[in-house]
Amino acid sequence: MAARASSSPKIPVGRLRPSAAERGGGSRCRRCPCGERQGAMLARVAKAAARPCGLLKPTALGKIPGRFHLHQEALPHLPVPPLQQTLDRYLLALQPIISEEELNHTQELVAEFCKPGGVGERLQRGLERRAKKTENWLSDWWLKTAYLEYRLPVVVHSSPGVVLPKQDFLDRQGQLRFAANLIEGILDFKSMIDNETLPVDYMGGKPLCMNQYYHILSSCRIPGPKRDSIVNYAKGKSQSRHITVVHNFQFFELDVYNSDGSPLTTDQIFVQLEKIWNTSLQTNKEPVGILTTNHRNSWAKAYNNLLKDKTNKESVRAIEKSICTICLDAPMPRVSDDTYKSSVAAQMLHGGGSRFNSGNRWFDKTIQFIIAEDGSCGLVYEHAPAEGPPIIALLDHIVEYTKKPKLVKSPMTPLPMPKKLRFNITPEIKNDIEKAKQDLNILVEDLDIKVMVFHQFGKDFPKSEKISPDAFIQLALQLAYYRMYGRSCATYESASLRMFRLGRTDTIRSASVASLKFVQSMDSPDKSDQEKANLLRRAVQAHREYTDMAVRGNAIDRHLLGLKLQAIEDLVSIPELFMDTAYAIAMHFNLSTSQVPAKTDCVMCFGPVVPDGYGICYNPMDEHINFAISAFNSCADTNAARMAHYLEKALLDMRVLLQSAPRSKL
């Protein structure tokens, strides 16, 4: 990804859902607005001493086989933070979101937990032993608890989508030409992965773990009765040589390499796509792909039913082994211009339901590129193998690649017909498909999604005020939520742990003591503009400090999760600290957010992680900001368009405030 100049830290990370274990066993408590919080300052105040980290920058690797492994081995191991430090910071993080009475109770539990020779110390020693024995003490646990053991459908609940700018084609020829260009761009990116010449990402001058890049192509999730698994065909004798193409709910295996190992050209791919189109003019009666939208336990049973038939098994294996999936969609239902991008976001996340394009997917496939006949396009990806940055890096590469002029016309030697993947549908499988359709359509109706392009300013404005754009946007989210509900809530922002070997993410808790003071002051007649602006800047500084702390492996969420999972592994009773109401509130993320910057003018989108919450993703461009905001219609208290309205107002009010109050020493 390109270097981006800024005076403040930018942590481009993909969203990672809080795990069921982390949310306190999937607790679904709902908090009522309770107004201003009062609470004595704690004895110890956590401060991040580290300087702000820099930006994500790529540096090319030379073409040296094994260079990837040498790079990985040079990365540091994820640390286990000091126990007392995490517990102090946990109490501090609770202050803006729970009552003083609840906080006093939790302080007692913390004191009990960290007594000398007590349960906290024992679990901490267990984590430290685990850290010495493994490449990364967290990564396996996180993959299992956050993803593979998560049982709700991957659709909406886990898999993010990306909305790309509308393309200017309006017919089949344009659609297939664009798809052929896109596939050639994917193969170009894949060659960098295969040759280990992929540029290394840097942040703050430090190299980042590149492991996720090696898991996004040629991989697939496999459903299991209690826990799913992931297969990867990127290396070895069974290395993928084909992509899956889906059109009218019919699946095809398209070889994308010539017999000499060279990739097919755009022209060759276009011819092959035309063959696929012309042999799938009618919509398949049974959309087998819709099975992948189901609850994971239900899908695991249906998967076993499906694979009892040899033909079905071969077809499913061909999909799983493919490099990626290309979904050639029917045009979207016509909508007004102002709702167009929101409608595309819904198509990327779920396909619109059984009447539209949801059967034109295999949602377990790590990456699916979606290209509709009307020019709407984007992708959806299964979240287990990777966060947003590798996906966006691939996307940026492809978008740039498709803009390059293609000078060489390839000799049109006849290519074999792409193989149609056939399925034998038994009455039992048909019932599974019908049930999956019903469940998916309920979920599709429930998702409330709004894409907002904020045109008034972009990241250049906060940068001109020497403020981190990410911190500025996070504070605007805090202000919008506070104005809507009269309280602060547990807020999740992903922070990259890729400075460490096999690092995934931790949580930046954007709701802080400083952010609460700012949002409470903003509409107060008792505060001057200068006082409000000073509180805003203090809240920005607090966010930057927490961000720096998080990317250096010193945030609290993964450490607390590790202590809890260590207790489960040791077969001891779960400590009371994790059974506390305050812990359930802290893990009930009403705001689940992520900044995913891209060179391309796109936006990532995802569903809320709790029934009464919002999922908010944003891509700050120089002069505008792309937001995707989701909620559930089944919750009367949340509304994506209303949140978008309050967010826009918060951003504008904060700009006016900063322009009216000169900077002063905090």
XYZ file of C-alpha atoms in Angstrom:
666
model
C 0.000 0.000 0.000
C 1.222 3.505 -0.726
C 2.955 5.624 1.846
C 0.705 8.348 3.174
C 2.143 11.542 4.583
C 0.724 12.664 7.897
C 1.870 14.065 11.189
C -0.311 11.629 13.077
C -0.540 7.861 13.309
C -2.699 5.963 10.887
C -3.493 2.419 11.734
C -5.071 0.930 8.634
C -6.556 -2.229 9.981
C -9.412 -4.456 8.979
C -12.263 -4.969 11.268
C -12.121 -8.016 13.487
C -15.198 -9.010 15.404
C -14.992 -9.428 19.174
C -15.018 -13.158 19.858
C -17.859 -14.928 21.646
C -15.431 -15.757 24.459
C -14.418 -12.125 24.684
C -18.017 -10.925 24.804
C -18.562 -12.944 27.970
C -20.105 -15.997 26.337
C -22.143 -14.040 23.845
C -23.835 -11.875 26.470
C -26.620 -9.839 24.905
C -27.364 -7.387 27.727
C -28.936 -4.106 26.690
C -28.083 -0.879 28.438
C -30.578 1.931 28.914
C -29.456 5.552 28.506
C -28.307 6.606 31.947
C -26.973 10.113 31.450
C -23.787 11.512 32.847
C -21.418 9.193 34.711
C -19.809 10.281 37.960
C -16.766 8.447 39.303
C -13.676 9.071 41.371
C -10.427 8.991 39.441
C -8.583 5.775 39.994
C -5.300 5.709 41.882
C -3.317 4.592 38.852
C -3.861 6.266 35.504
C -2.627 4.311 32.529
C -0.452 6.327 30.198
C 1.157 5.287 26.940
C 4.703 6.566 26.936
C 5.542 5.415 23.443
C 5.776 8.019 20.694
C 3.088 7.973 17.985
C 3.801 5.336 15.371
C 4.076 6.209 11.711
C 2.369 5.053 8.572
C 1.954 1.899 6.597
C 4.581 1.905 3.843
C 5.572 -0.804 1.371
C 9.184 -1.647 0.628
C 9.857 -4.112 -2.163
C 11.556 -7.386 -1.401
C 14.129 -8.722 -3.817
C 13.197 -11.908 -5.624
C 14.896 -14.284 -3.216
C 13.227 -17.638 -2.486
C 12.651 -18.052 1.256
C 12.876 -14.319 1.852
C 9.373 -14.321 3.328
C 10.410 -16.786 6.051
C 13.566 -14.818 6.840
C 11.467 -11.674 7.144
C 8.931 -13.412 9.401
C 11.571 -14.909 11.686
C 13.083 -11.469 12.269
C 9.816 -10.128 13.698
C 9.412 -9.905 17.490
C 6.999 -12.134 19.421
C 3.756 -10.687 20.782
C 4.383 -9.730 24.426
C 2.188 -10.666 27.376
C 1.522 -7.302 29.062
C 2.130 -6.944 32.824
C -0.951 -8.075 34.756
C -1.256 -5.009 36.999
C -0.934 -2.669 34.006
C -3.822 -4.374 32.176
C -6.072 -4.388 35.243
C -5.411 -0.686 35.920
C -6.202 0.148 32.309
C -9.305 -2.054 32.379
C -10.718 -0.083 35.331
C -9.907 3.152 33.513
C -11.695 1.925 30.353
C -14.811 1.071 32.403
C -15.190 4.575 33.852
C -17.084 6.190 30.945
C -19.459 3.249 30.372
C -20.581 1.984 33.812
C -21.958 3.528 37.016
C -19.824 4.421 40.009
C -21.513 1.626 42.001
C -20.661 -0.942 39.317
C -17.106 0.395 39.150
C -16.640 0.061 42.923
C -17.771 -3.578 42.733
C -15.368 -4.320 39.865
C -12.480 -2.671 41.763
C -13.069 -5.203 44.551
C -13.024 -8.083 42.039
C -9.807 -6.763 40.468
C -8.164 -6.501 43.903
C -9.147 -10.116 44.624
C -7.979 -11.296 41.179
C -4.494 -9.785 41.455
C -3.722 -10.707 45.079
C -0.145 -12.025 45.515
C -0.186 -15.770 44.836
C -3.796 -15.534 43.644
C -5.626 -16.745 40.537
C -4.528 -13.767 38.400
C -0.843 -14.433 38.981
C -1.286 -18.153 38.210
C -3.073 -17.435 34.935
C -0.497 -14.786 34.017
C 2.334 -17.305 34.520
C 0.423 -19.753 32.324
C 0.197 -17.141 29.556
C 3.886 -16.326 29.872
C 4.772 -20.036 29.555
C 2.526 -20.270 26.486
C 4.262 -17.237 24.960
C 7.667 -18.945 25.319
C 6.450 -22.146 23.643
C 4.559 -20.659 20.673
C 5.202 -18.286 17.760
C 2.320 -16.147 18.975
C 0.479 -16.908 22.226
C -2.746 -15.376 20.900
C -3.084 -16.275 17.198
C -4.456 -19.849 17.446
C -6.828 -18.955 20.266
C -8.054 -15.894 18.401
C -8.636 -17.740 15.126
C -10.731 -20.343 16.952
C -12.734 -18.129 19.313
C -13.331 -15.163 16.981
C -14.004 -17.141 13.812
C -13.884 -20.901 13.548
C -16.028 -21.568 16.642
C -18.375 -18.650 15.891
C -21.670 -20.282 14.924
C -23.784 -17.469 13.450
C -23.773 -17.214 9.629
C -20.648 -15.626 8.136
C -22.996 -13.510 5.995
C -23.506 -10.052 7.585
C -22.295 -11.238 11.011
C -18.653 -11.835 10.087
C -17.741 -11.341 6.413
C -17.040 -7.738 5.328
C -17.880 -6.399 1.898
C -16.210 -3.688 -0.176
C -18.086 -1.248 -2.422
C -16.088 -0.131 -5.467
C -16.902 2.895 -7.646
C -19.551 2.164 -10.281
C -18.012 1.075 -13.582
C -19.100 2.684 -16.839
C -20.176 -0.484 -18.630
C -23.855 -1.262 -19.048
C -23.881 -4.587 -20.863
C -22.553 -8.134 -20.902
C -19.528 -7.278 -23.088
C -18.395 -4.561 -20.685
C -19.027 -6.778 -17.672
C -16.959 -9.660 -19.064
C -14.160 -7.378 -20.314
C -13.904 -5.782 -16.861
C -13.959 -9.232 -15.215
C -11.189 -10.462 -17.525
C -9.036 -7.419 -16.671
C -9.699 -7.951 -12.978
C -8.702 -11.637 -13.164
C -5.437 -10.726 -14.903
C -4.755 -8.223 -12.092
C -5.421 -10.933 -9.477
C -2.943 -13.268 -11.214
C -0.349 -10.476 -11.328
C -0.708 -9.989 -7.553
C -0.611 -13.760 -7.044
C 2.726 -13.944 -8.892
C 4.225 -11.589 -6.278
C 2.951 -13.876 -3.514
C 4.240 -17.017 -5.283
C 7.661 -15.450 -5.970
C 7.867 -13.852 -2.518
C 8.417 -10.421 -4.098
C 5.441 -8.813 -2.377
C 6.346 -5.391 -0.911
C 6.694 -5.501 2.878
C 4.415 -3.155 4.825
C 6.067 -0.852 7.349
C 4.574 1.142 10.207
C 6.599 3.693 12.108
C 9.754 2.415 10.421
C 9.120 -1.146 11.609
C 8.377 -4.070 9.269
C 4.988 -5.752 9.645
C 4.013 -9.406 9.530
C 3.079 -10.395 5.967
C 1.609 -13.804 6.825
C -2.004 -12.849 6.049
C -1.149 -12.060 2.419
C -0.188 -15.706 1.930
C -3.621 -16.923 3.060
C -6.090 -14.798 1.095
C -5.853 -16.622 -2.255
C -6.436 -20.341 -2.862
C -8.070 -20.795 0.537
C -11.536 -21.647 1.833
C -13.432 -22.180 5.075
C -14.897 -25.647 5.683
C -17.940 -25.991 7.984
C -17.741 -28.293 11.000
C -20.333 -29.307 13.630
C -18.646 -27.371 16.467
C -15.673 -25.710 14.842
C -14.881 -24.864 11.226
C -11.477 -25.248 9.567
C -9.557 -23.531 6.764
C -7.880 -25.219 3.798
C -5.145 -23.569 1.761
C -3.961 -24.703 -1.668
C -1.463 -21.894 -2.313
C 1.614 -24.132 -2.285
C 2.673 -27.684 -3.052
C 1.667 -30.166 -5.731
C -2.038 -29.359 -5.432
C -1.420 -25.635 -6.015
C -4.484 -23.883 -7.461
C -4.499 -23.263 -11.212
C -8.132 -22.237 -11.606
C -10.706 -19.760 -10.408
C -14.395 -20.377 -9.780
C -16.828 -18.366 -11.910
C -20.500 -18.181 -10.880
C -23.226 -17.031 -13.249
C -26.968 -17.549 -12.840
C -26.275 -19.696 -9.722
C -24.135 -22.065 -11.851
C -20.507 -22.760 -10.950
C -17.631 -23.192 -13.412
C -13.979 -24.148 -13.064
C -11.890 -21.806 -15.226
C -8.207 -22.698 -15.708
C -6.246 -19.444 -15.806
C -2.797 -20.787 -16.722
C -1.470 -22.117 -20.011
C 0.249 -25.502 -20.141
C 3.651 -23.739 -19.895
C 2.610 -22.128 -16.601
C 2.098 -18.623 -18.005
C -1.146 -16.867 -17.001
C -3.883 -16.388 -19.570
C -4.102 -12.900 -21.064
C -7.137 -10.634 -20.759
C -8.270 -11.568 -24.256
C -8.038 -15.286 -23.527
C -9.898 -14.912 -20.233
C -12.600 -12.828 -21.945
C -13.209 -15.598 -24.510
C -13.485 -18.172 -21.700
C -15.922 -15.971 -19.770
C -18.077 -15.625 -22.874
C -18.226 -19.427 -23.143
C -19.352 -19.600 -19.493
C -22.013 -16.929 -20.046
C -23.390 -18.597 -23.171
C -23.750 -21.981 -21.461
C -25.537 -20.587 -18.367
C -28.244 -18.392 -19.834
C -30.965 -19.834 -17.596
C -30.919 -19.407 -13.807
C -30.205 -22.675 -12.016
C -33.343 -23.907 -10.242
C -31.451 -24.930 -7.110
C -29.002 -22.270 -5.851
C -26.571 -24.588 -4.048
C -24.375 -21.645 -3.010
C -27.119 -20.324 -0.738
C -26.338 -23.182 1.670
C -23.150 -21.284 2.650
C -25.295 -18.471 4.119
C -26.692 -20.680 6.869
C -25.971 -21.008 10.584
C -22.656 -22.850 10.762
C -24.040 -25.958 12.521
C -26.878 -26.249 9.976
C -24.461 -25.737 7.094
C -22.094 -28.387 8.517
C -24.925 -30.961 8.439
C -26.002 -29.912 4.933
C -22.351 -29.999 3.811
C -22.035 -33.633 4.900
C -25.287 -34.459 3.085
C -24.063 -32.709 -0.041
C -20.706 -34.511 -0.092
C -22.203 -37.998 0.143
C -22.591 -37.808 -3.649
C -19.315 -38.209 -5.577
C -20.178 -35.598 -8.247
C -21.133 -33.067 -5.579
C -17.944 -33.756 -3.666
C -15.782 -33.149 -6.753
C -17.627 -29.891 -7.480
C -17.294 -28.612 -3.902
C -13.585 -29.508 -3.820
C -13.041 -27.603 -7.094
C -14.618 -24.490 -5.524
C -12.570 -24.870 -2.333
C -9.293 -25.325 -4.246
C -9.813 -22.368 -6.591
C -7.709 -19.194 -6.361
C -10.823 -17.068 -5.758
C -14.407 -16.694 -6.974
C -15.723 -14.317 -9.629
C -19.472 -13.686 -9.325
C -21.079 -12.446 -12.545
C -24.261 -10.951 -11.120
C -27.567 -9.990 -12.668
C -28.328 -6.241 -12.553
C -29.386 -4.933 -9.146
C -32.957 -3.820 -8.572
C -33.255 -0.173 -9.695
C -32.958 2.351 -6.879
C -32.637 6.140 -6.634
C -29.197 7.721 -6.956
C -29.048 8.674 -3.266
C -29.571 5.077 -2.122
C -27.462 3.448 -4.880
C -24.256 2.939 -2.850
C -26.192 1.625 0.146
C -27.913 -0.869 -2.152
C -24.529 -1.969 -3.561
C -23.207 -2.427 -0.007
C -26.135 -4.755 0.739
C -25.414 -6.692 -2.480
C -21.771 -7.103 -1.469
C -22.663 -8.282 2.041
C -25.499 -10.694 1.263
C -26.465 -10.592 -2.436
C -29.982 -9.263 -1.893
C -31.654 -12.527 -0.844
C -32.816 -15.651 -2.669
C -34.726 -13.654 -5.328
C -31.616 -11.791 -6.424
C -27.904 -12.664 -6.263
C -27.372 -14.519 -2.972
C -27.328 -17.858 -4.816
C -24.498 -16.513 -6.967
C -21.981 -16.906 -4.132
C -19.956 -19.419 -2.140
C -19.600 -17.445 1.085
C -16.958 -19.789 2.571
C -14.524 -18.783 -0.176
C -11.966 -16.324 1.193
C -12.355 -13.776 -1.619
C -15.287 -13.321 -3.981
C -15.183 -10.508 -6.538
C -18.658 -9.380 -7.561
C -19.316 -7.760 -10.935
C -22.900 -6.987 -11.936
C -24.101 -6.357 -15.476
C -25.109 -2.785 -14.564
C -21.579 -1.719 -13.514
C -21.954 -2.148 -9.748
C -19.047 -4.112 -8.318
C -16.988 -4.908 -5.249
C -16.142 -7.949 -3.175
C -16.991 -9.927 -0.069
C -14.420 -11.835 1.955
C -14.494 -14.529 4.611
C -12.777 -12.957 7.598
C -10.966 -15.866 9.273
C -7.671 -15.745 7.287
C -7.097 -11.976 7.199
C -7.975 -8.416 8.152
C -8.771 -5.600 5.741
C -5.285 -4.329 4.733
C -4.186 -7.361 2.653
C -7.593 -7.341 0.937
C -7.374 -3.611 0.233
C -3.749 -3.953 -0.947
C -4.906 -6.621 -3.419
C -7.834 -4.429 -4.468
C -5.678 -1.317 -4.951
C -3.231 -3.395 -7.033
C -6.014 -4.763 -9.241
C -7.648 -1.347 -9.747
C -4.287 0.153 -10.803
C -3.586 -2.869 -13.001
C -6.909 -2.597 -14.835
C -6.092 1.030 -15.753
C -2.879 0.048 -17.558
C -3.106 -0.154 -21.347
C -2.877 -3.694 -22.698
C -0.453 -3.532 -25.613
C -0.038 -7.208 -26.477
C -2.799 -8.990 -28.352
C -2.489 -12.652 -27.537
C -2.585 -15.332 -30.235
C -6.033 -16.832 -29.925
C -5.160 -20.493 -29.714
C -8.253 -22.536 -28.919
C -8.707 -23.179 -25.197
C -10.760 -26.007 -23.703
C -14.294 -25.291 -22.532
C -14.382 -24.282 -18.841
C -15.707 -27.157 -16.766
C -19.231 -26.811 -15.410
C -19.443 -27.989 -11.790
C -22.502 -30.198 -11.495
C -24.603 -30.964 -8.433
C -27.050 -33.799 -7.866
C -29.862 -32.414 -5.715
C -31.607 -34.978 -3.502
C -34.902 -34.154 -1.744
C -32.925 -33.745 1.497
C -30.532 -31.219 -0.099
C -33.489 -29.394 -1.657
C -35.012 -29.038 1.831
C -31.675 -27.713 3.142
C -31.632 -25.119 0.337
C -35.217 -24.033 1.045
C -34.496 -23.620 4.757
C -31.313 -21.636 3.989
C -33.329 -19.370 1.663
C -35.896 -18.627 4.374
C -33.288 -17.875 7.040
C -31.234 -15.714 4.701
C -34.238 -13.675 3.565
C -35.047 -12.875 7.197
C -31.435 -11.689 7.714
C -31.516 -9.641 4.487
C -34.703 -7.880 5.641
C -33.146 -7.239 9.041
C -29.974 -5.524 7.800
C -30.189 -1.745 7.757
C -27.206 -0.296 5.860
C -26.307 3.227 4.807
C -23.293 4.334 2.772
C -22.591 8.019 3.350
C -20.055 10.038 1.383
C -19.184 12.985 3.602
C -18.235 15.677 1.071
C -17.634 18.720 3.299
C -14.022 17.796 4.066
C -11.657 14.838 4.202
C -8.549 13.929 6.157
C -6.797 17.126 5.021
C -8.800 19.228 7.499
C -7.865 17.418 10.752
C -4.275 17.155 9.493
C -4.228 20.948 8.999
C -5.168 21.198 12.693
C -2.341 18.758 13.631
C -4.960 16.166 14.597
C -4.970 12.493 13.636
C -7.828 11.993 11.123
C -8.654 8.636 12.720
C -8.876 10.148 16.225
C -10.998 13.011 14.850
C -13.469 10.599 13.218
C -13.613 8.381 16.318
C -14.450 11.408 18.457
C -17.178 12.397 15.990
C -18.633 8.884 16.427
C -18.536 9.327 20.208
C -20.287 12.680 19.917
C -22.945 11.341 17.536
C -23.691 8.386 19.801
C -23.829 10.569 22.928
C -26.254 12.990 21.292
C -28.478 10.100 20.199
C -28.504 8.102 23.436
C -27.312 10.409 26.230
C -24.466 8.101 27.233
C -21.154 6.646 26.082
C -20.932 2.989 25.064
C -18.257 0.314 24.719
C -16.559 1.089 21.401
C -14.384 -1.279 19.396
C -11.834 0.015 16.906
C -9.406 -2.491 15.416
C -5.692 -1.957 16.023
C -3.117 -3.885 14.024
C -0.735 -6.218 15.881
C 1.205 -6.940 12.684
C 4.371 -5.466 14.215
C 4.582 -8.948 15.788
C 4.936 -12.360 14.193
C 1.490 -13.756 13.206
C -0.111 -10.645 14.732
C -3.810 -10.009 14.062
C -5.588 -7.245 16.036
C -6.330 -5.794 19.431
C -8.938 -3.233 20.455
C -8.632 0.523 20.630
C -11.291 1.522 23.174
C -12.371 4.870 21.776
C -14.786 5.611 24.627
C -12.442 7.129 27.228
C -12.661 9.395 30.257
C -11.340 12.188 28.013
C -13.839 11.501 25.186
C -16.755 11.511 27.651
C -15.664 14.884 29.078
C -15.504 16.286 25.548
C -18.916 15.004 24.378
C -20.580 16.147 27.623
C -19.131 19.630 27.147
C -19.982 20.017 23.465
C -23.614 21.078 23.926
C -23.111 22.661 27.352
C -23.820 26.419 27.602
C -21.475 26.547 30.611
C -18.347 25.889 28.551
C -16.619 28.342 26.234
C -15.552 27.313 22.733
C -11.949 27.452 23.868
C -12.645 25.048 26.752
C -14.512 22.687 24.421
C -11.707 22.784 21.847
C -9.141 22.039 24.563
C -11.221 19.054 25.729
C -11.458 17.858 22.104
C -7.671 18.010 21.731
C -7.141 16.208 25.040
C -9.505 13.457 23.859
C -7.573 13.232 20.572
C -4.334 12.852 22.518
C -5.877 10.128 24.712
C -6.975 8.248 21.580
C -3.494 8.518 20.061
C -1.902 7.240 23.250
C -4.268 4.259 23.419
C -3.626 3.546 19.724
C 0.153 3.558 20.209
C -0.224 1.335 23.254
C -2.429 -1.101 21.316
C -0.194 -1.513 18.248
C 2.734 -2.222 20.567
C 0.874 -5.135 22.158
C -0.093 -3.371 25.388
C -3.869 -2.994 25.026
C -6.181 -4.808 27.439
C -8.720 -6.791 25.424
C -6.646 -9.671 24.058
C -4.766 -9.976 27.359
C -8.032 -10.276 29.310
C -9.300 -12.805 26.765
C -6.046 -14.759 27.107
C -6.390 -14.882 30.906
C -9.958 -16.157 30.556
C -8.989 -18.796 27.966
C -6.029 -19.838 30.115
C -8.473 -20.498 32.980
C -10.612 -22.648 30.639
C -7.521 -24.523 29.421
C -6.346 -25.098 33.004
C -9.799 -26.524 33.816
C -10.246 -24.112 36.691
C -13.441 -22.182 37.361
C -13.860 -18.935 35.428
C -12.696 -16.083 37.700
C -15.466 -13.806 38.984
C -13.861 -10.879 37.155
C -15.116 -12.380 33.878
C -18.595 -13.157 35.244
C -19.054 -9.544 36.363
C -21.772 -7.346 34.826
C -19.115 -4.722 34.063
C -17.173 -7.222 31.911
C -20.339 -8.051 29.950
C -20.983 -4.333 29.374
C -17.360 -3.744 28.367
C -17.588 -6.546 25.784
C -21.004 -5.483 24.420
C -19.745 -3.253 21.627
C -22.626 -1.003 20.596
C -20.135 0.684 18.284
C -17.947 -1.723 16.284
C -15.715 0.394 14.062
C -12.739 0.240 11.753
C -10.703 2.590 9.627
C -9.729 0.849 6.374
C -7.897 3.368 4.176
C -7.401 2.678 0.482
C -5.987 4.481 -2.532
C -9.155 3.416 -4.356
C -12.258 5.501 -3.649
C -14.069 2.592 -2.001
C -15.530 1.701 1.386
C -15.605 -1.510 3.405
C -18.815 -2.478 5.188
C -19.863 -5.023 7.827
C -22.737 -5.841 10.141
C -23.100 -4.913 13.832
C -21.645 -7.355 16.386
C -24.538 -6.998 18.869
C -28.304 -6.840 18.210
C -28.586 -3.227 19.426
C -25.373 -1.948 17.904
C -23.818 -0.361 14.828
C -21.086 -1.533 12.468
C -19.197 1.487 11.113
C -16.311 1.428 8.648
C -14.661 4.413 6.987
C -12.086 5.314 4.362
C -10.788 8.879 4.814
C -9.785 10.380 1.448
C -8.044 13.766 1.107
C -11.208 15.807 0.527
C -14.054 13.484 1.510
C -14.737 10.513 3.796
C -16.551 7.315 2.815
C -18.637 5.788 5.616
C -20.614 2.539 5.735
C -23.015 2.316 8.692
C -25.044 -0.782 9.549
C -27.673 -1.657 12.149
C -30.502 -4.167 12.522
C -34.108 -3.245 11.703
C -35.263 -5.633 14.443
C -33.841 -3.230 17.045
C -36.177 -0.258 17.532
C -33.389 1.804 19.126
C -30.934 1.788 16.199
C -31.182 3.350 12.760
C -28.335 3.627 10.242
C -29.639 6.756 8.478
C -30.194 8.502 11.825
C -26.650 7.634 12.903
C -25.350 8.982 9.560
C -27.242 12.258 10.176
C -25.827 12.682 13.689
C -22.330 11.728 12.518
C -22.403 14.347 9.754
C -23.546 16.989 12.245
C -20.821 15.963 14.725
C -18.074 16.242 12.078
C -19.289 19.694 10.998
C -19.707 20.972 14.580
C -16.210 19.808 15.490
C -14.750 21.632 12.474
C -16.568 24.873 13.427
C -15.331 24.485 17.007
C -11.681 24.056 16.015
C -11.876 26.967 13.569
C -13.382 29.238 16.234
C -10.878 28.364 18.977
C -7.134 28.755 18.375
C -4.803 26.045 19.616
C -3.596 26.547 23.163
C -1.299 24.509 25.366
C -3.273 21.680 26.915
